[in-house]
Short mmCIF file of C-alpha atoms (C1' of nucleotides) in Angstrom, two decimals:
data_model
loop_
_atom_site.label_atom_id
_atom_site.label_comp_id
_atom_site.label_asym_id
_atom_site.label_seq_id
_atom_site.Cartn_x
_atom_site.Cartn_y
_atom_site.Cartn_z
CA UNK A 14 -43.37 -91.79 26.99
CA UNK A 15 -46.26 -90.80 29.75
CA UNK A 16 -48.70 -88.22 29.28
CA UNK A 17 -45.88 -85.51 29.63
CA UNK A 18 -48.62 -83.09 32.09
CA UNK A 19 -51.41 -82.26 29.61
CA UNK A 20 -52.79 -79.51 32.62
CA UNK A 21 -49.76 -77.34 31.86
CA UNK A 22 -50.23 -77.67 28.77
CA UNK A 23 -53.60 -76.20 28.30
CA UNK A 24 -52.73 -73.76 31.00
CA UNK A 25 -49.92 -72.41 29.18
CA UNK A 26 -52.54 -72.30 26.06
CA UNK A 27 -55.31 -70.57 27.87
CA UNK A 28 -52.93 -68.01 28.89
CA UNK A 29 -51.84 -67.21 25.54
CA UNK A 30 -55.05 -66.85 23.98
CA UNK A 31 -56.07 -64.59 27.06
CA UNK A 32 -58.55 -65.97 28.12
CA UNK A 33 -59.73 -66.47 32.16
CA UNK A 34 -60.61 -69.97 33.44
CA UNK A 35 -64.34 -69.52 33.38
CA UNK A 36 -64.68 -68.19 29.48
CA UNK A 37 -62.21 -71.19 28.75
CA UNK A 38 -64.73 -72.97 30.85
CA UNK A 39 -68.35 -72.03 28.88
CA UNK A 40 -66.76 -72.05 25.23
CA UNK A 41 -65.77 -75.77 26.24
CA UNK A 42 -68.97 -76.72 27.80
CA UNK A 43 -67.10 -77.35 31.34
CA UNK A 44 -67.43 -76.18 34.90
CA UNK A 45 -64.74 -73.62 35.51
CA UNK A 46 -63.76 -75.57 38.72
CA UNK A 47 -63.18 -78.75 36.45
CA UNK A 48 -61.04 -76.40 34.22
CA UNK A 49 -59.00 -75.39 37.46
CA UNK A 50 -58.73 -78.86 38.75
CA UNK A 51 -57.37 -79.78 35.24
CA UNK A 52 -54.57 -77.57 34.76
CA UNK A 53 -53.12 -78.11 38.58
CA UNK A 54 -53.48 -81.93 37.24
CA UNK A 55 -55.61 -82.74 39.94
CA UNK A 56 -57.75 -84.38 37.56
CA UNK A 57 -57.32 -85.83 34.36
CA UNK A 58 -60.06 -85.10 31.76
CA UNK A 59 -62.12 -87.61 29.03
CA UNK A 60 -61.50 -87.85 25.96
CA UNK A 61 -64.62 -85.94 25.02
CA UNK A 62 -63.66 -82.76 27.48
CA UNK A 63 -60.40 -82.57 25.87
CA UNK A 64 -61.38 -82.93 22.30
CA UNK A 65 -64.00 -79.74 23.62
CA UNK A 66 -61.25 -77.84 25.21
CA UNK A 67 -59.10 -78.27 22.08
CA UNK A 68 -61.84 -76.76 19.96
CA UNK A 69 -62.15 -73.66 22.52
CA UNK A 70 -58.54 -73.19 22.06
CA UNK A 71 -58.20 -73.60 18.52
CA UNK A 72 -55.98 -76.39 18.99
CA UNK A 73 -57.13 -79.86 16.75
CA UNK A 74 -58.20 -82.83 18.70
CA UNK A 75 -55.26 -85.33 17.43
CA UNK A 76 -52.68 -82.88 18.86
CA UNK A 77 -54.37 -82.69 22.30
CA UNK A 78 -55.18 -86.62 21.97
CA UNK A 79 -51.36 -86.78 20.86
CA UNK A 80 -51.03 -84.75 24.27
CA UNK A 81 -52.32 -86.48 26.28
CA UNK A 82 -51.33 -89.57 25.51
CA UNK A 83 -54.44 -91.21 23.49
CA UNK A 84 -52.84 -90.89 20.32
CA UNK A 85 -49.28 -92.01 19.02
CA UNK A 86 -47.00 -89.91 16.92
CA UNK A 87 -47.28 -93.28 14.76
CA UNK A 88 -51.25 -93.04 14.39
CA UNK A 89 -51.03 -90.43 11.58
CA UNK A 90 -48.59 -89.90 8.68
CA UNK A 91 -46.51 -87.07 7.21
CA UNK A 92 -47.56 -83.77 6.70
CA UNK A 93 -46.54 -83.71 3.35
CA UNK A 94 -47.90 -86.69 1.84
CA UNK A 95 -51.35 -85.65 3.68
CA UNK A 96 -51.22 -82.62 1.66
CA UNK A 97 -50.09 -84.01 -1.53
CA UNK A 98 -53.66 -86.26 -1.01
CA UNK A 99 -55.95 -83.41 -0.50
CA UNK A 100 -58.31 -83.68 -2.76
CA UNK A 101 -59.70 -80.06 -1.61
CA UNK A 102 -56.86 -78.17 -2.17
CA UNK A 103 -55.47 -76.86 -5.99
CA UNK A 104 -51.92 -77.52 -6.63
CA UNK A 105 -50.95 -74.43 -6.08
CA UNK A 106 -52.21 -74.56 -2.88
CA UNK A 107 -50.12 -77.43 -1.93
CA UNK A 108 -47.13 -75.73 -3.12
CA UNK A 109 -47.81 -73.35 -1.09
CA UNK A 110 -48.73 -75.25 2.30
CA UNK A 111 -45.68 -77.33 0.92
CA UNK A 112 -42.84 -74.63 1.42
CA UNK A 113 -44.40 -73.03 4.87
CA UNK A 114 -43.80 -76.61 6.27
CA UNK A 115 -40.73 -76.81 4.93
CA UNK A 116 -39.95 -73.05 5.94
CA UNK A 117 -40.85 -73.70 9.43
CA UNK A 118 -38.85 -77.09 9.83
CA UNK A 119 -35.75 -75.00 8.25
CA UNK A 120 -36.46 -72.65 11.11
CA UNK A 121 -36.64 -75.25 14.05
CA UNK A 122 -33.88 -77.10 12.12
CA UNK A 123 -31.62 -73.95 13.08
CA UNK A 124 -32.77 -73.04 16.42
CA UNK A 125 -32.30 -76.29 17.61
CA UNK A 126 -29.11 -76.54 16.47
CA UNK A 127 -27.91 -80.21 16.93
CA UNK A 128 -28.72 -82.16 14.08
CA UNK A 129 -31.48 -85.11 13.91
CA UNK A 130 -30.59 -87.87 11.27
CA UNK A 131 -32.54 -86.18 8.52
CA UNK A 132 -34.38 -89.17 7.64
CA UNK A 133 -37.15 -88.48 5.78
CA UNK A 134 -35.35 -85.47 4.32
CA UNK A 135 -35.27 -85.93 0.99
CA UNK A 136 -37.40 -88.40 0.20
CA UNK A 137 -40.01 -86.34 -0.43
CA UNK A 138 -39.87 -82.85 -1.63
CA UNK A 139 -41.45 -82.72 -5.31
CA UNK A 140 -44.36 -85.33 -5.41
CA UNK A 141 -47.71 -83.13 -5.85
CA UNK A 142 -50.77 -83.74 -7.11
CA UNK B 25 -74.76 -87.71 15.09
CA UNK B 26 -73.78 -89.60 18.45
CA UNK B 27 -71.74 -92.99 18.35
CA UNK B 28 -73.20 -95.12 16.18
CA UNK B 29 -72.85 -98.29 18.81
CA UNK B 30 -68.84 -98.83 19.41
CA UNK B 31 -70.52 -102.06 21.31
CA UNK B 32 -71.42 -104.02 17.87
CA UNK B 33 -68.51 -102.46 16.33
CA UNK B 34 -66.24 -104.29 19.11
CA UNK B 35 -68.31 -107.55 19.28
CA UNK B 36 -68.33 -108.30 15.64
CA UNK B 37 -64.47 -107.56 15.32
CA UNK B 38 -64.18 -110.18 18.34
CA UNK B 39 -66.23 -113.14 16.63
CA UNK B 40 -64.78 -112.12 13.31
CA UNK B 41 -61.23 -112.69 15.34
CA UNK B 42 -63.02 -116.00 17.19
CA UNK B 43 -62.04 -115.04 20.31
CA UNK B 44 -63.80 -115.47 23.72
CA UNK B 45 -64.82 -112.45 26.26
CA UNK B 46 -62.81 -113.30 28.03
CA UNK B 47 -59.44 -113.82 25.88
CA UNK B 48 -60.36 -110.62 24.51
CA UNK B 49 -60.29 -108.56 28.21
CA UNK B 50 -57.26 -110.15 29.35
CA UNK B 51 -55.50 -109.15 26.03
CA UNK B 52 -56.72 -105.67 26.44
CA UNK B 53 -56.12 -105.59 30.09
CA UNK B 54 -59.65 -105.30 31.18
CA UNK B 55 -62.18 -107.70 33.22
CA UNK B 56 -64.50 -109.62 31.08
CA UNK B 57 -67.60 -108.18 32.33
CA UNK B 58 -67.07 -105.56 30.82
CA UNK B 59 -66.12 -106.07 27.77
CA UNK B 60 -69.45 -107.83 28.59
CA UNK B 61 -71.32 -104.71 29.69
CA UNK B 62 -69.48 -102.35 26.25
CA UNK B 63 -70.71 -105.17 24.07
CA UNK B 64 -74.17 -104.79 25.00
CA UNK B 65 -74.20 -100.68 25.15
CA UNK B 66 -74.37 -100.61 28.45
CA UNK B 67 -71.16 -98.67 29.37
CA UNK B 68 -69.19 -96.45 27.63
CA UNK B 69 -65.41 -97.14 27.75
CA UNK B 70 -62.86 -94.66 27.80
CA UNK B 71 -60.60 -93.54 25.28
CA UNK B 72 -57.66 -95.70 26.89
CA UNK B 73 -59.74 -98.35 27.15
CA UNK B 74 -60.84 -98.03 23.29
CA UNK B 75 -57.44 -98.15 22.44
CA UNK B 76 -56.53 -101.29 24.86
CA UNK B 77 -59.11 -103.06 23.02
CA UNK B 78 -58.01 -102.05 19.73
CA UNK B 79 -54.57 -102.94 19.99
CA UNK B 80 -56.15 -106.37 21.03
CA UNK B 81 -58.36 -106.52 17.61
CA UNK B 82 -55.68 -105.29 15.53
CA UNK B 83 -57.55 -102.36 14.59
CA UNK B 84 -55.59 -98.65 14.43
CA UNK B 85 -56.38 -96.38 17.53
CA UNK B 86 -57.88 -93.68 14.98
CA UNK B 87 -59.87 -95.79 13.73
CA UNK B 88 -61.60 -96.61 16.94
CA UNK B 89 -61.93 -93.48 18.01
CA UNK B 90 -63.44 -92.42 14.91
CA UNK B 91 -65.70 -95.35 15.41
CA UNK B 92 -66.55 -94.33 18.80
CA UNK B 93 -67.08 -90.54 17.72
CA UNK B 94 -64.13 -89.76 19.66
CA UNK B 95 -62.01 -87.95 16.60
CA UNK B 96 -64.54 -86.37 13.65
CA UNK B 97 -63.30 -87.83 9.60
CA UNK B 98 -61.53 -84.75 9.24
CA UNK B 99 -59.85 -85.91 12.36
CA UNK B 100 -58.33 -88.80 11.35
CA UNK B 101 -57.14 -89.00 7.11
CA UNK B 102 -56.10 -85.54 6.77
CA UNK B 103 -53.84 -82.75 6.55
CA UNK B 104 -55.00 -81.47 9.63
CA UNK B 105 -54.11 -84.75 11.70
CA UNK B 106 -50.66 -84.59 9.93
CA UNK B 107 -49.97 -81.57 11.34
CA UNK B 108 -50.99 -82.20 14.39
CA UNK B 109 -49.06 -85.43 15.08
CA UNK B 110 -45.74 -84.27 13.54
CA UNK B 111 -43.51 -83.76 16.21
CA UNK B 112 -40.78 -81.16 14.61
CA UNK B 113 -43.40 -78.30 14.67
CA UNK B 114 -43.95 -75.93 17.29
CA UNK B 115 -47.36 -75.18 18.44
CA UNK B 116 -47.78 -71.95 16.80
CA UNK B 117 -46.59 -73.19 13.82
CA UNK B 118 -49.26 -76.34 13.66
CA UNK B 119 -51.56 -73.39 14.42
CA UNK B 120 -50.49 -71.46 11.49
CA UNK B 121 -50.37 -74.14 9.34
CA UNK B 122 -53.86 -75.81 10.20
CA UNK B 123 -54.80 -71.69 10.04
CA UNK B 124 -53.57 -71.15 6.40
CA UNK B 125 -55.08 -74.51 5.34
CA UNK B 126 -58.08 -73.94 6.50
CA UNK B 127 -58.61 -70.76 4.83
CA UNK B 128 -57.53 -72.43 1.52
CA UNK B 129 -60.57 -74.50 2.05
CA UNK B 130 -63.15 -71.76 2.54
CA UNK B 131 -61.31 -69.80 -0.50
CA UNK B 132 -61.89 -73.29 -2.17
CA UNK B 133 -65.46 -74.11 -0.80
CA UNK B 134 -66.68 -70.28 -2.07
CA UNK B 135 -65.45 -70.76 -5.25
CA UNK B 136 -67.29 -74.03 -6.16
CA UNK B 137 -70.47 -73.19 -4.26
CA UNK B 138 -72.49 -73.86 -7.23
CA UNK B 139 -72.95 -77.44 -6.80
CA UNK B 140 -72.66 -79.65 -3.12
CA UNK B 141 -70.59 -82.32 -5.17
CA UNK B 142 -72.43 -85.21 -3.44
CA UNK B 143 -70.15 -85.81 -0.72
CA UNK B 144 -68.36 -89.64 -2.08
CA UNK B 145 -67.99 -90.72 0.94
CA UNK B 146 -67.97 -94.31 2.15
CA UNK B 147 -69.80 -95.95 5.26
CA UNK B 148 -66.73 -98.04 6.36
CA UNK B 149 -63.26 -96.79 6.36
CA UNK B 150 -60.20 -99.50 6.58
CA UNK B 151 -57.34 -96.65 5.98
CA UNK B 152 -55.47 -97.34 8.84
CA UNK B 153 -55.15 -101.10 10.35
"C1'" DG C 15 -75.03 -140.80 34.19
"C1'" DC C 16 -71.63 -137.14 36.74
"C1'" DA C 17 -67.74 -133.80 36.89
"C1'" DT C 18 -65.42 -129.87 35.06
"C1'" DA C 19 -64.56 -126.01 31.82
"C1'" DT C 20 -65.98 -122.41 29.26
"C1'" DT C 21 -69.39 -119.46 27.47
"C1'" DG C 22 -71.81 -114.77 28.43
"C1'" DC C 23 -74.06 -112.20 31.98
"C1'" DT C 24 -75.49 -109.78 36.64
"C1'" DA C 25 -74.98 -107.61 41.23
"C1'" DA C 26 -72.48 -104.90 44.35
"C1'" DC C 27 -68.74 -102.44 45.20
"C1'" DA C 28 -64.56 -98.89 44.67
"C1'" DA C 29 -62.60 -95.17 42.15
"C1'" DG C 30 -62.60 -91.24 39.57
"C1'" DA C 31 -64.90 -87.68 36.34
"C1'" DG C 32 -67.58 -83.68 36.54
"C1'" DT C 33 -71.06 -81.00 39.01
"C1'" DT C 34 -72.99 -76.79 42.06
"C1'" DA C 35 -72.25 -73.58 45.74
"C1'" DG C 36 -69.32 -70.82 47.86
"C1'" DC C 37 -64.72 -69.10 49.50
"C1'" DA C 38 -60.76 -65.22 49.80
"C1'" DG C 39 -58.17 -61.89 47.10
"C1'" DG C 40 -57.56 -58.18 43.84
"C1'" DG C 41 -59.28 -54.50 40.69
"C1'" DT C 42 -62.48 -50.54 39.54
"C1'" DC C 43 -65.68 -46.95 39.99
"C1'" DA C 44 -68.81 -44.00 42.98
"C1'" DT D 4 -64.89 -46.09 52.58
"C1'" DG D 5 -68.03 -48.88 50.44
"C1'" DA D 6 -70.50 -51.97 46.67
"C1'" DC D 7 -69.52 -54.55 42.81
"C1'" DC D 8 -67.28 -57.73 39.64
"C1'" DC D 9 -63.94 -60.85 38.18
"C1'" DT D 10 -59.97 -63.76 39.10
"C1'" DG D 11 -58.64 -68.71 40.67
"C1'" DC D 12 -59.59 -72.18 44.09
"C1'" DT D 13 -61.93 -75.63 47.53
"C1'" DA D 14 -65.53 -78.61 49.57
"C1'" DA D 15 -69.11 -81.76 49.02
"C1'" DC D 16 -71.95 -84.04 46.20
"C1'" DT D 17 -73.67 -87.07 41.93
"C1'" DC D 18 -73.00 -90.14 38.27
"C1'" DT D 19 -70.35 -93.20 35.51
"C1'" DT D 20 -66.29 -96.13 34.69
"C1'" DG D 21 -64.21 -100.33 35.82
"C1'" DT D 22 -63.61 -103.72 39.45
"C1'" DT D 23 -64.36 -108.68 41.90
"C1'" DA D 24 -67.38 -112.46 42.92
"C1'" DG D 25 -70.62 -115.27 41.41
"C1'" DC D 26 -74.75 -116.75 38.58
"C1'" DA D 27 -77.19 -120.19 34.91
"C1'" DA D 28 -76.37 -122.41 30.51
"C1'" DT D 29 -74.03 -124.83 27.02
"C1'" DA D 30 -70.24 -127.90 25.87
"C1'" DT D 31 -66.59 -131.66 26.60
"C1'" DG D 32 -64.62 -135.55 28.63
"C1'" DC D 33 -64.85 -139.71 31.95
#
DNA sequence: GCATATTGCTAACAAGAGTTAGCAGGGTCA
DNA sequence: TGACCCTGCTAACTCTTGTTAGCAATATGC
């Protein structure tokens, strides 16, 4: 339950955005060598460089807080209630965010293979708007 | 549109609590001077810190950090946040999905440009605790 | 009165975040 | 073969976070 190597992690981001060190660097306001130092995890970043390098990599700040450690999976709630609160999306927006989350779960569901006690399964599937 | 003083934020959740500096550091893990010193404004804690001392005011991590300016509103009650923290999606799918639902916004945001609907919003938020 | 805690605060230090300047190595184009 | 540019990395420095030790002031009890 430790900060599982948050360096790699933005490494392996960076590199799949295609992006060198330095450009990561300006769009996040950073020296490059602090970006270097970072993903070797010779240093570990604030809270404010990370919430900067999440925005230069089009990643949101709770999942590089979550990360990194500063943030629980317990700090936030389901996807699909969040949606189901939206005040700024139609309904048939919802339905439609609705079934891509529950698309890509089916997805992981069978790559992954081995089952995982289905708990909040089906609880909630029909409670729009 | 920088932190609006986490200091006063912390001290008046401490005398609302009626606890001492000092009961307050050890609880958090942290020497009482400075609590002293974050109190007062003159140092800035970290984001481990801020959540230390929010598990020892019984206040929710995102809420501290959105105190502190440390996670933006859209941040912390949201679909986006959701996403982010749920731990059965990929990273290309949170992408995706944060992707998608952000364009429903702008479709959403274009369409009812006539008026700037006032923006509700409240000065205090107790959503989480 | 005189001790003894407990309050919040300050000074000086140690540790780590983040900086600038510069390094070697690998393209590319003349 | 240059001269140039871009890649990632290192060294040395500055500034801030967080520490321990100790201060004066307000209780509280004897």
């Amino acid at each position: 339950m430790h900060t599982p190597d948050i360096g790699s992690f933005i490494k392996d981001l960076r590199e799949n955005a295609k992006i060198s060190l330095r450009q990561l660097a300006e769009q996040a306001g950073v020296s490059n060598a602090y970006i270097s130092q970072i993903e070797r995890g010779l240093r570990k970043p604030s809270a404010e460089v990370l919430a900067s390098i999440a925005g230069a990599l089009r990643v949101s700040t709770p999942a590089m807080y979550l990360r990194a450690g500063l943030l629980g999976k317990e700090d936030t709630h389901g996807v699909i209630a969040a949606i189901a609160a939206d005040p700024e999306l139609t309904l048939a927006q919802k339905q439609s965010l609705t079934q891509i989350y529950e698309t890509f779960r089916r997805e992981n569901a069978r790559d992954t293979d081995r089952d995982d006690a289905g708990a909040a399964e089906s609880a909630v599937e029909e409670d729009y708007q």
